[in-house]
Amino acid sequence: MRLEGSCHCGAVRFALESAHPYPFNLCYCSICRKTQGGGGYAINLSGDAASLAVEGQENISVYHARMADGSRSSGERHFCSKCGSGLWVSDPHWPELVHPFASAIDSDLPVPPERTHLMLGSKASWVPVHAESGDRTFDEYPDESIAEWHRRLGLEC
């Protein structure tokens, strides 16, 4: 599926191909909560890094999050330097992947049949978890990847 996205102010637009476009993975870690806002979580999709086309590249800044142990994450959080909108995460350990934030996608996304709530062990106390019947919850990361979740449910595009 072709995904098209942008920042809030329109200074950055991007497009990419995704075989795994269902926005099912809600991450409640402090990094996602503090950099993405929303309901106390962020939703990452998965896409083909080689297909990523960007307009307004000069308006993109990159943030490497500080980990709990004080080290710097290898993950690169791309955001618009003009309006602050989070756009996508990439990591040199997996150069073939890019993980756009569902909040930055302008294309209609398919509704997932279930959701995965992860990193609940570090969620803020004020954040309610709205897990529905069939949703899965994890204090940390689940063993199942984004691709495996899509395959298990027969949802690959």
PDB file of N, CA and C in Angstrom, residues 1 3 17-24 44-47 97 110 146-151 155-157:
ATOM      1  N   MET A   1       0.849  -1.176   0.000  1.00  0.00           N
ATOM      2  CA  MET A   1       0.000   0.000   0.000  1.00  0.00           C
ATOM      3  C   MET A   1       0.894   1.239   0.000  1.00  0.00           C
ATOM      4  N   LEU A   3       1.682   4.834   1.125  1.00  0.00           N
ATOM      5  CA  LEU A   3       1.344   5.740   2.220  1.00  0.00           C
ATOM      6  C   LEU A   3       1.870   7.125   1.882  1.00  0.00           C
ATOM      7  N   GLU A  17       6.119   2.925   0.275  1.00  0.00           N
ATOM      8  CA  GLU A  17       5.344   1.699   0.137  1.00  0.00           C
ATOM      9  C   GLU A  17       5.392   0.927   1.454  1.00  0.00           C
ATOM     10  N   SER A  18       4.246   0.332   1.814  1.00  0.00           N
ATOM     11  CA  SER A  18       4.169  -0.438   3.046  1.00  0.00           C
ATOM     12  C   SER A  18       3.390  -1.724   2.815  1.00  0.00           C
ATOM     13  N   ALA A  19       4.003  -2.846   3.162  1.00  0.00           N
ATOM     14  CA  ALA A  19       3.298  -4.132   3.146  1.00  0.00           C
ATOM     15  C   ALA A  19       2.585  -4.360   4.473  1.00  0.00           C
ATOM     16  N   HIS A  20       2.821  -3.463   5.445  1.00  0.00           N
ATOM     17  CA  HIS A  20       2.282  -3.625   6.802  1.00  0.00           C
ATOM     18  C   HIS A  20       1.675  -2.306   7.287  1.00  0.00           C
ATOM     19  N   PRO A  21       0.553  -1.878   6.695  1.00  0.00           N
ATOM     20  CA  PRO A  21       0.016  -0.544   6.972  1.00  0.00           C
ATOM     21  C   PRO A  21      -1.013  -0.446   8.098  1.00  0.00           C
ATOM     22  N   TYR A  22      -1.314  -1.550   8.774  1.00  0.00           N
ATOM     23  CA  TYR A  22      -2.332  -1.473   9.823  1.00  0.00           C
ATOM     24  C   TYR A  22      -1.772  -0.808  11.077  1.00  0.00           C
ATOM     25  N   PRO A  23      -2.403   0.252  11.567  1.00  0.00           N
ATOM     26  CA  PRO A  23      -1.914   0.960  12.768  1.00  0.00           C
ATOM     27  C   PRO A  23      -2.377   0.271  14.055  1.00  0.00           C
ATOM     28  N   PHE A  24      -1.686  -0.792  14.426  1.00  0.00           N
ATOM     29  CA  PHE A  24      -2.148  -1.640  15.527  1.00  0.00           C
ATOM     30  C   PHE A  24      -1.295  -1.551  16.778  1.00  0.00           C
ATOM     31  N   ASN A  44       3.378   3.256  15.377  1.00  0.00           N
ATOM     32  CA  ASN A  44       4.322   3.151  14.265  1.00  0.00           C
ATOM     33  C   ASN A  44       3.810   2.159  13.235  1.00  0.00           C
ATOM     34  N   LEU A  45       4.002   2.496  11.976  1.00  0.00           N
ATOM     35  CA  LEU A  45       3.731   1.586  10.874  1.00  0.00           C
ATOM     36  C   LEU A  45       5.074   1.046  10.398  1.00  0.00           C
ATOM     37  N   SER A  46       5.067   0.275   9.336  1.00  0.00           N
ATOM     38  CA  SER A  46       6.312  -0.233   8.779  1.00  0.00           C
ATOM     39  C   SER A  46       6.310  -0.001   7.287  1.00  0.00           C
ATOM     40  N   GLY A  47       7.440   0.439   6.752  1.00  0.00           N
ATOM     41  CA  GLY A  47       7.530   0.694   5.326  1.00  0.00           C
ATOM     42  C   GLY A  47       8.878   0.328   4.763  1.00  0.00           C
ATOM     43  N   LEU A  97      14.172  -0.775   6.598  1.00  0.00           N
ATOM     44  CA  LEU A  97      12.881  -0.391   7.177  1.00  0.00           C
ATOM     45  C   LEU A  97      12.824   1.087   7.533  1.00  0.00           C
ATOM     46  N   PRO A 110      -6.109   1.272   7.006  1.00  0.00           N
ATOM     47  CA  PRO A 110      -7.076   0.229   7.343  1.00  0.00           C
ATOM     48  C   PRO A 110      -7.234   0.112   8.858  1.00  0.00           C
ATOM     49  N   ILE A 146       6.061  -6.416  13.699  1.00  0.00           N
ATOM     50  CA  ILE A 146       4.985  -5.819  12.902  1.00  0.00           C
ATOM     51  C   ILE A 146       4.646  -6.740  11.734  1.00  0.00           C
ATOM     52  N   ALA A 147       5.660  -7.246  11.041  1.00  0.00           N
ATOM     53  CA  ALA A 147       5.431  -8.145   9.904  1.00  0.00           C
ATOM     54  C   ALA A 147       4.751  -9.436  10.351  1.00  0.00           C
ATOM     55  N   GLU A 148       5.191 -10.013  11.463  1.00  0.00           N
ATOM     56  CA  GLU A 148       4.584 -11.251  11.960  1.00  0.00           C
ATOM     57  C   GLU A 148       3.131 -11.038  12.353  1.00  0.00           C
ATOM     58  N   TRP A 149       2.803  -9.898  12.948  1.00  0.00           N
ATOM     59  CA  TRP A 149       1.413  -9.583  13.315  1.00  0.00           C
ATOM     60  C   TRP A 149       0.548  -9.554  12.061  1.00  0.00           C
ATOM     61  N   HIS A 150       1.006  -8.870  11.025  1.00  0.00           N
ATOM     62  CA  HIS A 150       0.259  -8.795   9.759  1.00  0.00           C
ATOM     63  C   HIS A 150       0.083 -10.185   9.134  1.00  0.00           C
ATOM     64  N   ARG A 151       1.148 -11.000   9.154  1.00  0.00           N
ATOM     65  CA  ARG A 151       1.063 -12.357   8.589  1.00  0.00           C
ATOM     66  C   ARG A 151       0.084 -13.221   9.365  1.00  0.00           C
ATOM     67  N   LEU A 155      -3.061 -10.065   6.834  1.00  0.00           N
ATOM     68  CA  LEU A 155      -3.329  -8.661   6.465  1.00  0.00           C
ATOM     69  C   LEU A 155      -2.238  -8.021   5.626  1.00  0.00           C
ATOM     70  N   GLU A 156      -1.339  -8.796   5.060  1.00  0.00           N
ATOM     71  CA  GLU A 156      -0.276  -8.187   4.252  1.00  0.00           C
ATOM     72  C   GLU A 156      -0.855  -7.636   2.957  1.00  0.00           C
ATOM     73  N   CYS A 157      -0.405  -6.462   2.600  1.00  0.00           N
ATOM     74  CA  CYS A 157      -0.888  -5.800   1.376  1.00  0.00           C
ATOM     75  C   CYS A 157       0.075  -6.029   0.231  1.00  0.00           C
TER      76      CYS A 157
END
